[in-house]
């Protein structure tokens, strides 16, 4: 049994069952035993992988998207170039390399990384070498300056609450104890104002998940972009609305029981993009589009061909496989979605459709 399992069981025994959000928060970020607090999740074979770890092309085209948005907005100087949850810093390193040739961009950029884990901050420092970088605990510490931001697979790691519809009320999924075992249970149903808009599209017995930490983060990003300019690119797996049970645990690239080894597995849930878009007002949101569509519109196919010319053998095969994995409809290309946030009076960044909302 993990040390964290002991701590959580003692707490549940003393104060009763805990919400999935509280359980997830401790499993991921407990200062001594949390998953992200204690390791590099891509290290030692890793538990999962992400687009920037699969290929440098992801960060390159996303970097050029942010750079073009910066140029289109008249090269505001200085501006914040921010990433949420960088893990190793690979994505920001690729963005910085791809934008090196954009005149004035690096001189104007203040690079800021929002990262809760001190362990991962050290890894990011090593990856980013001699680039000047500031680490922030949260988006509230972002300066009042034009904000060009990227978040890839960040929101899926934020703690969720999960509710099952019963009549016109909602029963919340909680983690409790059965003898000495952690077990999932449900509270008695109660009405919930925050979910009243989901009574129309959720059948009895249907499940809806909410992410209480996400709207305040988006509100801060949206307020800054609306007032100062900028753009935010948000890429994650999920959909416009949360539907069904998507809470999952990954260890060694395999799904595992989320209650089996608290702190040892990565816990995630699909992202409810509607909630992110709503919270970003008065900034505007683009349409939600599949990752593959965005990467193709941003020129990933041409970039892939150029890189392929320099490669042979196994390196070429793995490059072609990475391109396929990032863009194909049966792979990350449609499972992952992208949303852009932009100032109300301006079009969205390149690659995104304007919202008609
Ligand atoms: N962006 C990465 C994957 C992100 S995994 C990629 O593309 O490869 C989630 C990241 O967010 C980790 O770096 C984790 O430490 C960080 N994190 C999770 N919750 C956080 C929070 N509440 N505040 C700041 N960082 C957080």
Short mmCIF file of C-alpha atoms and ligand atoms in Angstrom, two decimals:
data_model
loop_
_atom_site.label_atom_id
_atom_site.label_comp_id
_atom_site.label_asym_id
_atom_site.label_seq_id
_atom_site.Cartn_x
_atom_site.Cartn_y
_atom_site.Cartn_z
CA UNK A 1 0.00 0.00 0.00
CA UNK A 2 1.32 3.47 -0.81
CA UNK A 3 2.08 6.04 1.90
CA UNK A 4 -0.60 8.25 0.39
CA UNK A 5 -3.18 5.44 0.67
CA UNK A 6 -2.56 5.38 4.46
CA UNK A 7 -3.00 9.13 4.72
CA UNK A 8 -6.21 9.17 2.65
CA UNK A 9 -7.75 6.23 4.52
CA UNK A 10 -7.03 7.83 7.89
CA UNK A 11 -8.66 11.05 6.69
CA UNK A 12 -11.74 9.27 5.34
CA UNK A 13 -12.05 7.26 8.56
CA UNK A 14 -11.96 10.52 10.54
CA UNK A 15 -14.04 12.86 8.39
CA UNK A 16 -16.02 10.71 5.94
CA UNK A 17 -15.93 10.09 2.19
CA UNK A 18 -14.08 12.62 -0.02
CA UNK A 19 -15.04 14.07 -3.41
CA UNK A 20 -13.16 12.87 -6.50
CA UNK A 21 -11.73 16.40 -6.72
CA UNK A 22 -10.12 16.14 -3.27
CA UNK A 23 -8.90 12.63 -4.04
CA UNK A 24 -7.41 13.68 -7.39
CA UNK A 25 -5.78 16.79 -5.95
CA UNK A 26 -3.91 14.75 -3.33
CA UNK A 27 -3.00 11.95 -5.74
CA UNK A 28 -1.51 14.40 -8.25
CA UNK A 29 -0.09 17.22 -6.15
CA UNK A 30 0.32 16.09 -2.50
CA UNK A 31 3.64 17.82 -1.65
CA UNK A 32 5.36 14.64 -0.43
CA UNK A 33 3.54 11.80 -2.22
CA UNK A 34 1.68 13.31 -5.21
CA UNK A 35 2.25 11.93 -8.70
CA UNK A 36 3.55 15.17 -10.24
CA UNK A 37 5.30 16.24 -7.04
CA UNK A 38 7.51 13.16 -6.99
CA UNK A 39 8.44 12.32 -10.57
CA UNK A 40 8.84 13.17 -14.22
CA UNK A 41 5.91 11.20 -15.68
CA UNK A 42 7.78 10.73 -18.97
CA UNK A 43 10.90 9.40 -17.20
CA UNK A 44 11.96 5.74 -16.87
CA UNK A 45 9.80 4.51 -19.73
CA UNK A 46 7.04 6.81 -18.52
CA UNK A 47 3.37 6.34 -17.74
CA UNK A 48 2.01 8.25 -20.71
CA UNK A 49 3.20 10.47 -23.52
CA UNK A 50 1.94 13.72 -25.02
CA UNK A 51 2.04 15.50 -28.37
CA UNK A 52 5.19 17.57 -27.73
CA UNK A 53 7.01 14.45 -26.50
CA UNK A 54 5.94 12.55 -29.63
CA UNK A 55 7.33 15.09 -32.09
CA UNK A 56 9.01 18.50 -32.17
CA UNK A 57 6.56 19.43 -34.96
CA UNK A 58 3.72 19.96 -32.47
CA UNK A 59 5.54 22.77 -30.65
CA UNK A 60 6.94 24.19 -33.87
CA UNK A 61 3.59 24.76 -35.57
CA UNK A 62 1.87 25.87 -32.37
CA UNK A 63 4.76 28.31 -31.78
CA UNK A 64 4.33 29.75 -35.28
CA UNK A 65 0.60 30.10 -34.63
CA UNK A 66 1.28 32.17 -31.50
CA UNK A 67 3.98 34.15 -33.33
CA UNK A 68 1.61 35.00 -36.21
CA UNK A 69 -1.06 36.09 -33.71
CA UNK A 70 1.56 38.33 -32.07
CA UNK A 71 2.54 39.83 -35.44
CA UNK A 72 -1.13 40.31 -36.41
CA UNK A 73 -1.73 42.23 -33.18
CA UNK A 74 1.08 44.68 -33.99
CA UNK A 75 3.96 43.05 -32.08
CA UNK A 76 3.00 44.24 -28.56
CA UNK A 77 6.12 44.74 -26.45
CA UNK A 78 6.71 43.45 -23.85
CA UNK A 79 4.35 40.49 -23.82
CA UNK A 80 3.95 37.34 -21.76
CA UNK A 81 4.68 34.02 -23.47
CA UNK A 82 3.19 31.51 -21.05
CA UNK A 83 2.61 27.80 -20.74
CA UNK A 84 0.46 25.97 -18.19
CA UNK A 85 1.83 22.65 -16.88
CA UNK A 86 4.96 22.19 -19.00
CA UNK A 87 6.16 18.87 -17.38
CA UNK A 88 9.61 18.71 -19.05
CA UNK A 89 9.55 22.05 -20.87
CA UNK A 90 9.73 20.32 -24.27
CA UNK A 91 6.81 22.27 -25.78
CA UNK A 92 8.19 25.66 -24.72
CA UNK A 93 11.68 24.70 -25.97
CA UNK A 94 10.20 23.82 -29.39
CA UNK A 95 8.15 27.04 -29.45
CA UNK A 96 11.25 29.12 -28.65
CA UNK A 97 13.34 27.37 -31.30
CA UNK A 98 10.65 27.73 -33.98
CA UNK A 99 10.15 31.45 -33.26
CA UNK A 100 13.84 32.41 -33.06
CA UNK A 101 13.75 33.91 -36.54
CA UNK A 102 10.66 36.07 -35.93
CA UNK A 103 12.14 39.59 -35.69
CA UNK A 104 11.78 41.10 -32.24
CA UNK A 105 9.74 38.28 -30.75
CA UNK A 106 12.30 36.88 -28.34
CA UNK A 107 13.37 40.34 -27.20
CA UNK A 108 9.74 41.21 -26.41
CA UNK A 109 8.76 37.89 -24.80
CA UNK A 110 8.71 37.34 -21.04
CA UNK A 111 8.60 33.54 -20.76
CA UNK A 112 6.49 32.33 -17.84
CA UNK A 113 5.72 28.78 -16.82
CA UNK A 114 2.85 27.92 -14.49
CA UNK A 115 3.98 24.81 -12.66
CA UNK A 116 2.95 23.48 -9.27
CA UNK A 117 5.63 20.79 -8.93
CA UNK A 118 9.12 21.84 -7.69
CA UNK A 119 10.50 18.56 -9.07
CA UNK A 120 9.24 19.38 -12.56
CA UNK A 121 10.42 23.00 -12.35
CA UNK A 122 13.97 21.62 -12.09
CA UNK A 123 13.46 19.45 -15.17
CA UNK A 124 12.08 22.47 -17.07
CA UNK A 125 15.06 24.58 -16.03
CA UNK A 126 17.41 21.96 -17.50
CA UNK A 127 15.43 21.69 -20.75
CA UNK A 128 15.24 25.43 -21.33
CA UNK A 129 18.97 25.99 -20.80
CA UNK A 130 19.90 29.65 -20.73
CA UNK A 131 16.51 31.12 -21.72
CA UNK A 132 15.28 33.60 -19.10
CA UNK A 133 12.20 31.98 -17.53
CA UNK A 134 9.96 32.89 -14.59
CA UNK A 135 7.95 30.22 -12.77
CA UNK A 136 4.52 31.06 -11.41
CA UNK A 137 2.35 29.16 -8.92
CA UNK A 138 -0.83 30.04 -10.78
CA UNK A 139 -2.36 32.29 -13.45
CA UNK A 140 -3.17 34.96 -10.84
CA UNK A 141 0.55 35.82 -10.87
CA UNK A 142 0.56 36.56 -14.63
CA UNK A 143 1.42 40.22 -15.28
CA UNK A 144 -1.08 42.69 -16.75
CA UNK A 145 0.45 42.49 -20.22
CA UNK A 146 -0.54 41.04 -23.61
CA UNK A 147 -0.75 37.30 -23.04
CA UNK A 148 0.13 34.61 -25.58
CA UNK A 149 -0.45 31.30 -23.83
CA UNK A 150 -0.50 27.59 -24.53
CA UNK A 151 -1.88 24.75 -22.43
CA UNK A 152 -1.54 21.20 -23.74
CA UNK A 153 -3.00 18.43 -21.60
CA UNK A 154 -3.14 20.76 -18.61
CA UNK A 155 -6.87 20.99 -17.94
CA UNK A 156 -7.30 17.19 -18.02
CA UNK A 157 -5.06 16.98 -14.95
CA UNK A 158 -7.19 19.34 -12.87
CA UNK A 159 -9.40 17.68 -10.24
CA UNK A 160 -12.98 16.94 -11.24
CA UNK A 161 -16.25 16.28 -9.45
CA UNK A 162 -18.58 13.68 -10.88
CA UNK A 163 -22.38 13.62 -10.64
CA UNK A 164 -25.00 11.04 -11.63
CA UNK A 165 -28.48 12.32 -12.45
CA UNK A 166 -31.25 10.89 -10.24
CA UNK A 167 -34.63 12.52 -10.87
CA UNK A 168 -33.97 16.26 -10.95
CA UNK A 169 -31.10 15.89 -8.48
CA UNK A 170 -27.50 14.78 -8.68
CA UNK A 171 -25.67 12.11 -6.64
CA UNK A 172 -21.96 12.87 -6.28
CA UNK A 173 -19.29 10.18 -6.71
CA UNK A 174 -17.15 10.00 -3.57
CA UNK A 175 -14.20 7.92 -2.35
CA UNK A 176 -14.99 6.10 0.85
CA UNK A 177 -13.88 3.04 2.80
CA UNK A 178 -15.16 -0.51 2.64
CA UNK A 179 -13.52 -2.25 5.58
CA UNK A 180 -9.90 -1.21 4.86
CA UNK A 181 -10.26 -0.70 1.10
CA UNK A 182 -10.76 2.57 -0.78
CA UNK A 183 -14.02 2.30 -2.66
CA UNK A 184 -16.26 4.47 -4.84
CA UNK A 185 -19.65 5.47 -3.50
CA UNK A 186 -22.37 8.03 -4.15
CA UNK A 187 -24.00 10.65 -1.97
CA UNK A 188 -27.81 10.85 -1.86
CA UNK A 189 -29.08 13.01 -4.77
CA UNK A 190 -29.52 16.74 -4.24
CA UNK A 191 -30.43 19.59 -6.61
CA UNK A 192 -27.44 21.52 -7.99
CA UNK A 193 -27.83 24.99 -9.49
CA UNK A 194 -24.51 24.71 -11.36
CA UNK A 195 -25.86 21.73 -13.31
CA UNK A 196 -29.38 23.01 -14.06
CA UNK A 197 -28.40 23.55 -17.73
CA UNK A 198 -27.51 19.84 -17.96
CA UNK A 199 -30.97 18.57 -16.93
CA UNK A 200 -32.07 19.09 -20.54
CA UNK A 201 -29.43 16.82 -22.11
CA UNK A 202 -28.63 14.26 -19.41
CA UNK A 203 -30.84 11.16 -19.04
CA UNK A 204 -31.68 9.67 -15.64
CA UNK A 205 -28.57 7.70 -14.63
CA UNK A 206 -26.37 9.83 -16.91
CA UNK A 207 -23.06 11.17 -15.61
CA UNK A 208 -21.71 14.73 -15.80
CA UNK A 209 -18.29 15.88 -14.63
CA UNK A 210 -17.30 19.38 -13.56
CA UNK A 211 -13.86 20.87 -12.97
CA UNK A 212 -14.19 23.57 -10.30
CA UNK A 213 -10.59 24.78 -10.70
CA UNK A 214 -10.85 25.46 -14.45
CA UNK A 215 -13.30 28.41 -14.70
CA UNK A 216 -11.31 30.73 -12.40
CA UNK A 217 -8.15 30.00 -14.42
CA UNK A 218 -9.96 30.73 -17.70
CA UNK A 219 -11.57 33.85 -16.23
CA UNK A 220 -8.13 35.27 -15.44
CA UNK A 221 -6.72 34.36 -18.86
CA UNK A 222 -9.80 35.71 -20.64
CA UNK A 223 -9.79 38.99 -18.69
CA UNK A 224 -6.11 39.58 -19.52
CA UNK A 225 -6.55 38.78 -23.22
CA UNK A 226 -9.69 40.92 -23.51
CA UNK A 227 -8.03 43.91 -21.79
CA UNK A 228 -4.45 43.69 -23.07
CA UNK A 229 -4.58 41.51 -26.19
CA UNK A 230 -3.06 38.13 -26.89
CA UNK A 231 -4.32 34.62 -27.54
CA UNK A 232 -4.59 31.31 -25.70
CA UNK A 233 -4.33 27.91 -27.37
CA UNK A 234 -5.89 25.11 -25.37
CA UNK A 235 -5.41 21.53 -26.53
CA UNK A 236 -6.78 18.57 -24.63
CA UNK A 237 -8.86 15.49 -24.92
CA UNK A 238 -12.52 16.06 -24.29
CA UNK A 239 -15.46 17.62 -26.00
CA UNK A 240 -17.74 20.62 -26.04
CA UNK A 241 -19.73 19.13 -23.14
CA UNK A 242 -18.78 16.52 -20.57
CA UNK A 243 -20.70 13.31 -21.10
CA UNK A 244 -20.32 10.17 -19.06
CA UNK A 245 -17.62 8.80 -16.77
CA UNK A 246 -14.19 9.80 -18.10
CA UNK A 247 -12.21 9.63 -14.85
CA UNK A 248 -9.23 7.38 -15.54
CA UNK A 249 -5.83 6.28 -14.27
CA UNK A 250 -2.78 5.50 -16.41
CA UNK A 251 0.35 3.70 -15.29
CA UNK A 252 3.06 2.26 -17.56
CA UNK A 253 0.92 3.24 -20.60
CA UNK A 254 -1.96 1.07 -19.31
CA UNK A 255 -5.31 1.88 -17.75
CA UNK A 256 -5.44 0.94 -14.10
CA UNK A 257 -7.87 1.20 -11.17
CA UNK A 258 -7.72 4.86 -10.03
CA UNK A 259 -8.11 3.76 -6.39
CA UNK A 260 -5.45 1.02 -6.47
CA UNK A 261 -2.25 2.99 -5.86
CA UNK A 262 -2.92 6.63 -4.97
CA UNK A 263 0.00 8.85 -6.04
CA UNK A 264 1.50 6.22 -8.36
CA UNK A 265 -0.73 6.65 -11.42
CA UNK A 266 -1.64 9.65 -13.56
CA UNK A 267 -5.29 10.59 -13.04
CA UNK A 268 -7.20 12.53 -15.69
CA UNK A 269 -10.68 13.30 -16.98
CA UNK A 270 -11.96 14.65 -20.28
CA UNK A 271 -12.15 18.40 -20.59
CA UNK A 272 -15.51 20.18 -20.82
CA UNK A 273 -14.54 22.88 -23.33
CA UNK A 274 -17.88 24.68 -23.07
CA UNK A 275 -17.09 25.49 -19.44
CA UNK A 276 -13.65 26.84 -20.44
CA UNK A 277 -15.08 28.99 -23.25
CA UNK A 278 -17.87 30.39 -21.07
CA UNK A 279 -15.48 31.31 -18.28
CA UNK A 280 -13.12 33.17 -20.67
CA UNK A 281 -15.72 35.88 -21.43
CA UNK A 282 -15.38 38.77 -22.23
CA UNK A 283 -12.63 37.25 -24.39
CA UNK A 284 -14.05 35.33 -27.36
CA UNK A 285 -13.63 31.65 -28.13
CA UNK A 286 -13.07 30.01 -31.48
CA UNK A 287 -14.95 26.93 -32.58
CA UNK A 288 -13.65 23.74 -30.99
CA UNK A 289 -11.73 21.86 -33.70
CA UNK A 290 -9.93 18.52 -33.85
CA UNK A 291 -6.16 18.65 -33.20
CA UNK A 292 -5.44 17.02 -36.58
CA UNK A 293 -7.38 19.72 -38.44
CA UNK A 294 -5.53 22.49 -36.59
CA UNK A 295 -2.07 20.98 -37.12
CA UNK A 296 -2.76 20.50 -40.85
CA UNK A 297 -4.02 24.07 -41.26
CA UNK A 298 -0.87 25.27 -39.51
CA UNK A 299 1.30 23.43 -42.03
CA UNK A 300 2.40 20.28 -40.24
CA UNK A 301 2.35 18.20 -43.44
CA UNK A 302 4.87 20.43 -45.21
CA UNK A 303 7.03 20.57 -42.09
CA UNK A 304 6.90 16.76 -41.82
CA UNK A 305 8.03 16.41 -45.43
CA UNK A 306 10.97 18.76 -44.91
CA UNK A 307 12.11 16.91 -41.80
CA UNK A 308 11.66 13.55 -43.56
CA UNK A 309 14.15 14.57 -46.28
CA UNK A 310 16.94 14.56 -43.70
CA UNK A 311 16.05 11.17 -42.20
CA UNK A 312 16.55 7.53 -43.15
CA UNK A 313 15.89 4.09 -41.66
CA UNK A 314 14.44 3.79 -38.18
CA UNK A 315 14.55 7.56 -37.58
CA UNK A 316 12.46 8.14 -40.71
CA UNK A 317 9.96 5.43 -39.72
CA UNK A 318 9.51 6.89 -36.26
CA UNK A 319 9.12 10.41 -37.69
CA UNK A 320 6.40 9.19 -40.09
CA UNK A 321 4.68 7.31 -37.26
CA UNK A 322 4.75 10.44 -35.06
CA UNK A 323 3.20 12.56 -37.82
CA UNK A 324 0.47 9.97 -38.25
CA UNK A 325 -0.15 9.72 -34.52
CA UNK A 326 -0.54 13.48 -34.05
CA UNK A 327 -2.84 14.04 -37.03
CA UNK A 328 -4.75 10.89 -37.95
CA UNK A 329 -8.47 10.70 -37.18
CA UNK A 330 -8.11 7.32 -35.53
CA UNK A 331 -5.30 8.58 -33.30
CA UNK A 332 -4.74 11.86 -31.47
CA UNK A 333 -5.95 13.82 -34.52
CA UNK A 334 -9.60 13.65 -33.52
CA UNK A 335 -9.45 12.48 -29.89
CA UNK A 336 -7.75 15.75 -28.99
CA UNK A 337 -9.46 19.08 -29.56
CA UNK A 338 -8.21 22.65 -29.77
CA UNK A 339 -9.84 25.88 -28.66
CA UNK A 340 -8.48 29.41 -29.07
CA UNK A 341 -9.31 32.39 -26.87
CA UNK A 342 -8.84 35.82 -28.44
CA UNK A 343 -9.74 39.50 -27.92
CA UNK A 344 -13.40 40.33 -28.66
CA UNK A 345 -12.70 42.70 -31.58
CA UNK A 346 -10.13 40.49 -33.36
CA UNK A 347 -10.28 37.24 -35.33
CA UNK A 348 -8.94 34.06 -33.71
CA UNK A 349 -5.31 33.02 -34.29
CA UNK A 350 -4.39 31.28 -37.59
CA UNK A 351 -5.86 27.80 -38.00
CA UNK A 352 -9.04 28.48 -36.01
CA UNK A 353 -12.52 29.39 -37.23
CA UNK A 354 -14.16 32.49 -35.87
CA UNK A 355 -16.93 31.79 -33.41
CA UNK A 356 -20.41 32.85 -34.41
CA UNK A 357 -21.52 32.65 -30.79
N1 LIG B 1 1.74 20.03 -21.05
C1 LIG B 1 2.31 18.72 -20.89
C2 LIG B 1 1.42 17.74 -20.11
C3 LIG B 1 0.84 18.34 -18.86
S1 LIG B 1 0.63 17.23 -17.49
C4 LIG B 1 2.68 18.18 -22.26
O1 LIG B 1 2.18 18.68 -23.26
O2 LIG B 1 3.50 17.26 -22.35
C5 LIG B 1 0.10 18.34 -16.24
C6 LIG B 1 1.12 19.39 -15.82
O3 LIG B 1 0.45 20.38 -15.05
C7 LIG B 1 2.25 18.91 -14.93
O4 LIG B 1 3.40 19.68 -15.25
C8 LIG B 1 1.75 19.22 -13.53
O5 LIG B 1 2.78 19.29 -12.57
C9 LIG B 1 1.07 20.53 -13.77
N2 LIG B 1 -0.03 20.86 -12.85
C10 LIG B 1 -1.06 20.06 -12.51
N3 LIG B 1 -1.95 20.72 -11.71
C11 LIG B 1 -1.46 21.98 -11.59
C12 LIG B 1 -1.92 23.15 -10.92
N4 LIG B 1 -3.05 23.15 -10.20
N5 LIG B 1 -1.17 24.27 -11.00
C13 LIG B 1 -0.03 24.29 -11.73
N6 LIG B 1 0.45 23.22 -12.41
C14 LIG B 1 -0.25 22.07 -12.31
#
